[in-house]
Tab-separated table of C-alpha atoms in Angstrom:
chain	number	residue	atom	x	y	z
A	297	MET	CA	-56.150	-20.661	113.328
A	298	PRO	CA	-56.396	-17.184	111.802
A	299	GLN	CA	-55.194	-16.784	108.270
A	300	MET	CA	-52.277	-14.474	107.677
A	301	SER	CA	-52.976	-11.641	105.296
A	302	HIS	CA	-50.584	-11.134	102.451
A	303	ASP	CA	-49.982	-7.906	100.571
A	304	PRO	CA	-51.003	-8.108	96.957
A	305	ASP	CA	-48.250	-8.702	94.449
A	306	PRO	CA	-47.047	-5.241	93.426
A	307	GLY	CA	-46.257	-6.553	89.979
A	308	PRO	CA	-43.273	-5.647	87.850
A	309	VAL	CA	-41.464	-2.445	88.770
A	310	THR	CA	-41.563	0.151	85.995
A	311	PRO	CA	-38.185	1.855	85.595
A	312	ASP	CA	-38.116	5.626	85.900
A	313	PRO	CA	-37.344	6.989	82.409
A	314	GLY	CA	-35.998	10.208	83.916
A	315	ALA	CA	-33.409	8.355	85.960
A	316	SER	CA	-32.372	6.391	82.876
A	317	VAL	CA	-31.828	9.596	80.913
A	318	VAL	CA	-29.734	11.066	83.746
A	319	ILE	CA	-27.581	7.932	83.939
A	320	GLN	CA	-27.101	7.871	80.163
A	321	GLY	CA	-26.191	11.567	80.137
A	322	ALA	CA	-23.657	11.084	82.922
A	323	GLY	CA	-22.200	8.097	81.098
A	324	ARG	CA	-21.786	10.106	77.901
A	325	ARG	CA	-20.069	12.937	79.780
A	326	VAL	CA	-17.657	10.521	81.430
A	327	GLY	CA	-16.992	8.914	78.054
A	328	ARG	CA	-16.228	12.295	76.458
A	329	ILE	CA	-13.877	13.219	79.299
A	330	VAL	CA	-12.026	9.909	78.985
A	331	LEU	CA	-11.788	10.358	75.204
A	332	ARG	CA	-10.362	13.870	75.539
A	333	ILE	CA	-7.800	12.808	78.120
A	334	THR	CA	-6.836	9.897	75.870
A	335	LEU	CA	-6.343	12.258	72.915
A	336	VAL	CA	-4.108	14.508	75.026
A	337	VAL	CA	-2.010	11.533	76.128
A	338	LEU	CA	-1.742	10.283	72.535
A	339	ALA	CA	-0.641	13.749	71.380
A	340	ILE	CA	2.104	13.820	74.012
A	341	VAL	CA	3.245	10.303	73.108
A	342	ALA	CA	3.287	11.223	69.413
A	343	SER	CA	5.375	14.325	70.149
A	344	ALA	CA	7.860	12.179	72.093
A	345	PHE	CA	8.233	9.848	69.103
A	346	VAL	CA	8.690	12.800	66.724
A	347	LEU	CA	11.357	14.391	68.914
A	348	GLY	CA	13.099	11.055	69.473
A	349	ALA	CA	13.285	10.486	65.737
A	350	ALA	CA	14.552	14.025	65.107
A	351	PHE	CA	17.254	14.127	67.805
A	352	ASP	CA	19.480	11.102	68.376
A	353	GLU	CA	20.985	12.704	71.500
A	354	LEU	CA	17.620	12.965	73.264
A	355	ASP	CA	17.901	10.974	76.508
A	356	PRO	CA	14.910	10.667	78.892
A	357	ALA	CA	17.208	9.757	81.800
A	358	SER	CA	19.214	12.970	81.355
A	359	ILE	CA	15.997	14.990	81.214
A	360	ARG	CA	14.713	13.427	84.443
A	361	SER	CA	18.076	14.045	86.104
A	362	ALA	CA	18.037	17.725	85.131
A	363	LEU	CA	14.491	18.184	86.429
A	364	GLY	CA	15.331	16.387	89.663
A	365	ALA	CA	18.306	18.675	90.285
A	366	LEU	CA	16.093	21.775	90.492
A	367	ALA	CA	17.086	23.697	93.638
A	368	ASP	CA	14.629	25.009	96.233
A	369	ALA	CA	15.549	28.620	95.453
A	370	GLU	CA	14.862	28.000	91.764
A	371	ILE	CA	11.470	26.482	92.584
A	372	LEU	CA	10.600	29.538	94.692
A	373	ALA	CA	11.685	31.885	91.889
A	374	LEU	CA	9.555	30.018	89.355
A	375	GLY	CA	6.606	30.053	91.765
A	376	ALA	CA	6.927	33.806	92.261
A	377	MET	CA	7.031	34.470	88.513
A	378	TRP	CA	4.088	32.101	88.008
A	379	ALA	CA	2.084	34.146	90.538
A	380	VAL	CA	3.039	37.362	88.709
A	381	TRP	CA	1.867	35.813	85.434
A	382	LEU	CA	-1.501	34.893	86.970
A	383	ALA	CA	-1.895	38.398	88.408
A	384	CYS	CA	-1.243	39.932	84.982
A	385	GLN	CA	-3.782	37.589	83.393
A	386	GLY	CA	-6.283	38.603	86.056
A	387	LEU	CA	-5.554	42.274	85.364
A	388	GLN	CA	-6.211	41.787	81.654
A	389	THR	CA	-9.510	40.006	82.328
A	390	ALA	CA	-10.691	42.460	84.987
A	391	ALA	CA	-9.802	45.507	82.883
A	392	LEU	CA	-12.495	44.602	80.342
A	393	VAL	CA	-15.335	44.288	82.883
A	394	ASP	CA	-16.605	47.334	84.743
A	395	THR	CA	-15.542	47.349	88.433
A	396	LEU	CA	-14.475	43.680	88.360
A	397	PRO	CA	-11.780	43.087	91.037
A	398	VAL	CA	-8.490	41.588	89.884
A	399	ARG	CA	-8.990	38.597	92.214
A	400	ARG	CA	-12.140	37.714	90.286
A	401	GLY	CA	-10.267	38.332	87.069
A	402	VAL	CA	-7.783	35.666	88.183
A	403	LEU	CA	-10.674	33.262	88.876
A	404	ALA	CA	-12.194	34.071	85.470
A	405	PHE	CA	-8.861	33.217	83.860
A	406	LEU	CA	-7.956	30.099	85.838
A	407	GLY	CA	-11.269	28.245	85.767
A	408	PRO	CA	-12.059	28.534	82.041
A	409	THR	CA	-8.404	27.980	81.093
A	410	ALA	CA	-8.409	24.719	83.054
A	411	VAL	CA	-11.382	23.568	80.966
A	412	ALA	CA	-9.687	24.598	77.707
A	413	SER	CA	-6.549	22.739	78.821
A	414	VAL	CA	-8.511	19.479	78.651
A	415	VAL	CA	-11.265	20.205	76.118
A	416	PRO	CA	-10.051	21.534	72.728
A	417	GLY	CA	-11.692	24.484	71.043
A	418	PRO	CA	-13.293	27.580	72.625
A	419	SER	CA	-14.556	25.522	75.578
A	420	ASP	CA	-13.503	28.240	78.018
A	421	LEU	CA	-15.918	30.850	76.669
A	422	PRO	CA	-19.211	29.415	78.051
A	423	VAL	CA	-17.600	28.955	81.478
A	424	ARG	CA	-16.296	32.527	81.561
A	425	TYR	CA	-19.698	33.796	80.395
A	426	ARG	CA	-21.474	32.002	83.264
A	427	MET	CA	-18.937	33.400	85.730
A	428	PHE	CA	-19.527	36.978	84.577
A	429	THR	CA	-23.322	36.675	84.626
A	430	SER	CA	-23.213	35.055	88.083
A	431	TRP	CA	-21.482	38.234	89.283
A	432	ASN	CA	-24.542	40.251	88.186
A	433	TYR	CA	-23.229	41.460	84.838
A	434	SER	CA	-25.706	41.538	81.972
A	435	SER	CA	-25.530	39.152	79.034
A	436	LEU	CA	-24.437	42.032	76.804
A	437	GLU	CA	-21.649	43.100	79.175
A	438	ALA	CA	-20.425	39.520	79.571
A	439	GLY	CA	-20.502	38.821	75.842
A	440	LEU	CA	-18.690	42.022	74.911
A	441	ALA	CA	-16.055	41.501	77.612
A	442	ILE	CA	-15.385	37.967	76.367
A	443	SER	CA	-15.178	39.162	72.755
A	444	ALA	CA	-12.814	41.982	73.690
A	445	GLY	CA	-10.695	39.591	75.747
A	446	GLY	CA	-10.437	37.279	72.770
A	447	ILE	CA	-9.312	40.171	70.585
A	448	PHE	CA	-6.519	41.068	73.015
A	449	SER	CA	-5.423	37.452	73.580
A	450	ILE	CA	-5.420	36.494	69.903
A	451	GLY	CA	-4.064	39.879	68.862
A	452	ILE	CA	-0.924	39.600	70.986
A	453	LYS	CA	-0.291	36.088	69.642
A	454	LEU	CA	-0.452	37.463	66.098
A	455	VAL	CA	1.551	40.616	66.808
A	456	LEU	CA	4.448	38.812	68.524
A	457	PRO	CA	5.523	36.817	65.411
A	458	VAL	CA	5.418	40.012	63.370
A	459	LEU	CA	7.738	41.734	65.856
A	460	ALA	CA	10.037	38.709	65.815
A	461	ALA	CA	10.136	38.684	62.007
A	462	ILE	CA	10.914	42.409	61.879
A	463	GLY	CA	13.727	41.892	64.396
A	464	LEU	CA	15.220	39.015	62.410
A	465	LEU	CA	15.152	41.025	59.189
A	466	ALA	CA	16.491	44.177	60.870
A	467	PHE	CA	19.502	42.370	62.368
A	468	GLY	CA	20.197	40.368	59.229
A	469	ALA	CA	19.809	36.971	60.881
A	470	PRO	CA	20.287	34.006	58.523
A	471	LEU	CA	16.938	32.599	57.408
A	472	ASP	CA	16.979	29.114	55.959
A	473	GLY	CA	14.359	26.432	55.445
A	474	THR	CA	11.568	26.390	58.011
A	475	MET	CA	12.613	29.686	59.608
A	476	SER	CA	12.317	31.474	56.268
A	477	THR	CA	8.789	30.085	55.816
A	478	LEU	CA	7.770	31.138	59.334
A	479	VAL	CA	9.072	34.668	58.828
A	480	THR	CA	7.209	34.937	55.512
A	481	VAL	CA	3.975	33.815	57.170
A	482	ALA	CA	4.548	36.308	59.999
A	483	ILE	CA	4.984	39.160	57.518
A	484	VAL	CA	1.762	38.160	55.725
A	485	VAL	CA	-0.066	38.044	59.066
A	486	GLY	CA	1.314	41.477	59.922
A	487	ALA	CA	0.015	42.897	56.652
A	488	GLY	CA	-3.383	41.351	57.369
A	489	LEU	CA	-3.471	42.861	60.857
A	490	PHE	CA	-2.570	46.281	59.478
A	491	LEU	CA	-5.373	46.016	56.903
A	492	LEU	CA	-7.869	44.912	59.566
A	493	ALA	CA	-6.895	47.792	61.852
A	494	PHE	CA	-7.215	50.229	58.939
A	495	VAL	CA	-10.720	48.964	58.086
A	496	LEU	CA	-11.996	48.953	61.672
A	497	GLY	CA	-10.496	52.373	62.348
A	498	SER	CA	-13.396	54.047	60.550
A	499	GLU	CA	-17.138	53.365	60.718
A	500	ARG	CA	-17.449	54.167	57.015
A	501	ARG	CA	-14.680	51.730	56.044
A	502	THR	CA	-16.195	49.069	58.328
A	503	GLY	CA	-19.568	49.446	56.618
A	504	THR	CA	-17.968	49.287	53.172
A	505	ALA	CA	-16.129	46.082	54.069
A	506	GLY	CA	-19.396	44.591	55.328
A	507	ARG	CA	-21.174	45.400	52.063
A	508	ILE	CA	-18.370	43.795	50.051
A	509	LEU	CA	-18.309	40.635	52.173
A	510	HIS	CA	-22.074	40.272	52.658
A	511	PRO	CA	-22.691	38.027	49.600
A	512	VAL	CA	-20.137	35.518	50.906
A	513	TRP	CA	-21.638	35.799	54.405
A	514	ALA	CA	-25.172	35.178	53.112
A	515	LEU	CA	-24.072	32.258	50.904
A	516	THR	CA	-22.310	30.608	53.834
A	517	ALA	CA	-25.414	31.024	56.006
A	518	ARG	CA	-27.596	29.403	53.326
A	519	MET	CA	-25.153	26.499	52.951
A	520	LEU	CA	-25.379	25.947	56.709
A	521	ARG	CA	-29.189	26.136	56.455
A	522	ARG	CA	-29.387	29.147	58.705
A	523	ASP	CA	-32.043	31.817	58.478
A	524	ASP	CA	-31.315	34.782	56.247
A	525	PRO	CA	-28.817	36.740	58.362
A	526	ASP	CA	-28.802	40.453	59.038
A	527	HIS	CA	-26.810	42.503	56.594
A	528	LEU	CA	-23.148	42.061	57.476
A	529	SER	CA	-22.492	45.783	57.088
A	530	GLU	CA	-25.017	46.685	59.795
A	531	ARG	CA	-23.791	43.911	62.090
A	532	LEU	CA	-20.132	44.935	61.791
A	533	VAL	CA	-20.911	48.592	62.446
A	534	THR	CA	-23.000	47.649	65.502
A	535	VAL	CA	-20.324	45.338	66.904
A	536	ARG	CA	-17.673	48.000	66.305
A	537	ALA	CA	-19.723	50.609	68.178
A	538	GLN	CA	-20.395	48.227	71.089
A	539	SER	CA	-16.736	47.244	71.289
A	540	LEU	CA	-15.604	50.872	71.314
A	541	ASP	CA	-18.128	51.600	74.046
A	542	ILE	CA	-16.867	48.822	76.323
A	543	LEU	CA	-13.188	49.539	75.586
A	544	ARG	CA	-13.483	53.278	76.151
A	545	GLY	CA	-11.444	54.016	79.248
A	546	ARG	CA	-10.368	50.372	79.599
A	547	TRP	CA	-8.250	49.580	76.568
A	548	LEU	CA	-5.065	51.043	78.071
A	549	MET	CA	-5.242	48.889	81.217
A	550	ALA	CA	-6.211	45.821	79.157
A	551	THR	CA	-3.260	46.443	76.836
A	552	TRP	CA	-0.882	46.711	79.776
A	553	GLY	CA	-2.277	43.505	81.257
A	554	THR	CA	-1.843	41.700	77.943
A	555	VAL	CA	1.726	42.909	77.427
A	556	LEU	CA	2.738	42.175	81.029
A	557	SER	CA	1.218	38.682	80.960
A	558	SER	CA	3.129	37.882	77.761
A	559	ALA	CA	6.338	39.232	79.313
A	560	ALA	CA	5.796	37.097	82.432
A	561	ASN	CA	5.077	34.067	80.239
A	562	LEU	CA	8.311	34.633	78.317
A	563	SER	CA	10.173	35.083	81.615
A	564	LEU	CA	8.932	31.692	82.803
A	565	LEU	CA	10.312	30.065	79.651
A	566	LEU	CA	13.642	31.876	79.974
A	567	MET	CA	13.978	31.016	83.672
A	568	ALA	CA	13.137	27.360	83.031
A	569	LEU	CA	15.840	27.131	80.362
A	570	ARG	CA	18.451	28.828	82.549
A	571	PHE	CA	17.637	26.631	85.553
A	572	MET	CA	18.099	23.593	83.305
A	573	GLU	CA	21.612	24.900	82.530
A	574	VAL	CA	21.073	26.138	78.983
A	575	PRO	CA	23.844	28.789	78.782
A	576	ALA	CA	23.075	32.320	77.661
A	577	GLU	CA	26.138	32.196	75.382
A	578	GLU	CA	24.485	29.476	73.303
A	579	LEU	CA	20.868	30.616	73.588
A	580	GLY	CA	20.418	34.293	74.397
A	581	TRP	CA	17.169	35.948	75.380
A	582	PRO	CA	16.609	37.469	71.891
A	583	GLN	CA	16.649	33.969	70.397
A	584	VAL	CA	14.299	32.707	73.101
A	585	PHE	CA	11.962	35.635	72.396
A	586	VAL	CA	11.921	34.886	68.662
A	587	VAL	CA	11.060	31.228	69.293
A	588	PHE	CA	8.451	32.177	71.902
A	589	ALA	CA	6.835	34.657	69.514
A	590	LEU	CA	6.766	32.223	66.597
A	591	VAL	CA	5.252	29.425	68.688
A	592	GLN	CA	2.613	31.812	70.039
A	593	GLY	CA	1.604	32.527	66.463
A	594	LEU	CA	1.706	28.865	65.429
A	595	THR	CA	-0.576	27.836	68.289
A	596	VAL	CA	-3.116	30.663	67.993
A	597	VAL	CA	-5.620	28.020	66.808
A	598	PRO	CA	-5.253	25.083	69.240
A	599	LEU	CA	-5.104	21.778	67.378
A	600	THR	CA	-5.195	19.858	70.665
A	601	ALA	CA	-6.316	20.725	74.187
A	602	GLY	CA	-3.689	23.003	75.687
A	603	ASN	CA	-1.713	22.569	72.437
A	604	ALA	CA	-0.520	19.262	73.902
A	605	GLY	CA	2.273	17.783	71.815
A	606	VAL	CA	2.246	20.620	69.296
A	607	ALA	CA	3.809	23.223	71.594
A	608	GLU	CA	6.439	20.787	72.872
A	609	VAL	CA	7.601	19.852	69.374
A	610	ALA	CA	7.646	23.495	68.241
A	611	TYR	CA	9.509	24.843	71.276
A	612	ILE	CA	12.092	22.064	71.496
A	613	GLY	CA	12.668	21.913	67.739
A	614	LEU	CA	13.183	25.658	67.301
A	615	LEU	CA	15.189	26.173	70.490
A	616	VAL	CA	17.537	23.273	69.724
A	617	ALA	CA	17.983	24.642	66.207
A	618	ALA	CA	19.202	27.877	67.801
A	619	ALA	CA	21.279	26.377	70.643
A	620	GLY	CA	22.666	23.304	68.896
A	621	ASP	CA	22.108	19.553	69.250
A	622	PRO	CA	24.476	19.134	72.261
A	623	PHE	CA	21.940	21.028	74.402
A	624	VAL	CA	18.862	19.050	73.347
A	625	ASN	CA	18.350	17.413	76.764
A	626	GLN	CA	18.712	20.673	78.697
A	627	VAL	CA	16.342	22.426	76.297
A	628	ALA	CA	13.821	19.581	76.504
A	629	ALA	CA	13.946	19.676	80.311
A	630	GLY	CA	13.422	23.442	80.293
A	631	VAL	CA	10.454	23.213	77.925
A	632	ILE	CA	8.873	20.429	79.998
A	633	LEU	CA	9.269	22.529	83.156
A	634	TYR	CA	7.764	25.537	81.380
A	635	ARG	CA	4.813	23.498	80.106
A	636	VAL	CA	4.172	22.077	83.564
A	637	LEU	CA	3.843	25.631	84.890
A	638	THR	CA	1.753	27.093	82.069
A	639	TRP	CA	-0.405	24.072	81.193
A	640	ILE	CA	-0.382	21.061	83.534
A	641	LEU	CA	-0.444	23.054	86.791
A	642	ILE	CA	-3.284	25.233	85.501
A	643	ILE	CA	-5.656	22.232	85.405
A	644	PRO	CA	-5.833	21.399	89.155
A	645	VAL	CA	-5.482	25.042	90.208
A	646	GLY	CA	-8.184	26.067	87.729
A	647	LEU	CA	-10.536	23.352	88.962
A	648	GLY	CA	-9.960	24.708	92.461
A	649	ALA	CA	-10.839	28.191	91.170
A	650	LEU	CA	-14.096	26.828	89.731
A	651	ALA	CA	-14.880	25.260	93.104
A	652	VAL	CA	-14.261	28.610	94.841
A	653	TRP	CA	-16.541	30.343	92.335
A	654	GLN	CA	-19.346	27.803	92.793
A	655	LEU	CA	-19.018	28.004	96.579
A	656	GLY	CA	-19.328	31.776	96.387
A	657	ASN	CA	-22.440	31.449	94.218
A	658	ARG	CA	-23.981	28.987	96.680
A	659	ARG	CA	-23.369	31.336	99.591
A	660	SER	CA	-24.839	34.247	97.649
A	661	SER	CA	-27.918	32.173	96.803
A	662	ASP	CA	-28.335	31.112	100.434
A	663	GLY	CA	-28.020	34.717	101.571
A	664	SER	CA	-30.612	35.855	99.030
A	665	SER	CA	-32.998	33.085	100.118
A	666	ASP	CA	-32.621	34.028	103.789
A	667	GLY	CA	-33.257	37.666	102.962
A	668	SER	CA	-36.390	36.829	100.960
A	669	ALA	CA	-37.697	34.635	103.796
A	670	ALA	CA	-37.143	37.428	106.308
A	671	GLU	CA	-39.015	39.907	104.107
A	672	THR	CA	-41.886	37.421	103.769
A	673	ARG	CA	-42.140	37.026	107.555
A	674	LEU	CA	-42.187	40.785	107.972
């Protein structure tokens, strides 16, 4: 009877170290995402406890009832204003990049903003940079456009509180307690902005400021164990020249986009409050503007992703202080509706924008590959 041949024992299987690294990296990313979402949820829960302790009249059932009573026409009006706000944001972004269409400006706003709405800090900047470079803009053009966009976005958030403070002082509004402190801070910020504009308005003054600040700059670099940096004076003058070059012919459109997007944002807040039956007699648009401006300044440095919890406490606290405690539930419902439009809704829509961008890149890559193959055959 013939003997059956057996394959030799392959021995123990050696795991692929590359696959292990990939799995570990994916696990860490998932863990970070879960941690960030947990922090956002905790911030919202903490804000609910703070508001509940501050306002005895706050009733979750009344808030849900007000939100549920939103009419179809009101939803359509909010949707239309939300679309206008996105278009203005796209205009601001596109104005700072040569020949960039507004539709791509909207994508470059939505996608990175969705990331920043979940991940705290300047997490949107690398995403926006990759989007610009994928559209065949150089690293220098992308970097300068992002820097200029940051100047406009942060600048308007710092200018608005100053305008609100000037308005309060001009009309002799009573300033007590927290409001007095906020107005004082806004005036100090305004003075700082004026000084910064004065310094950057001249190349000579910019260089002088760099020479004065260079010792502090160099000491900080040494403490962080960085290489000896370039002289701050030369760097500031170079950055100023590059910024002027990219903004030449574009600053007016970018300014209009910034102002219009802020106006649309304020309109969303005002519409949300009115649709939640907060009467204009108790909370007029000037008061809403003052609160909006102050909160924009308070949240210029995001403490949490999307300013979760912080913005809700600030908006509801200041608006109720202006309207009165009897309207706390209507105000809370309006703020929640506003935050859904300007924060929560941005996350899924922004992720969709990122998917559209990646699909466009894939099609462009496939088209380039087909073209290269055709040239090779020829």
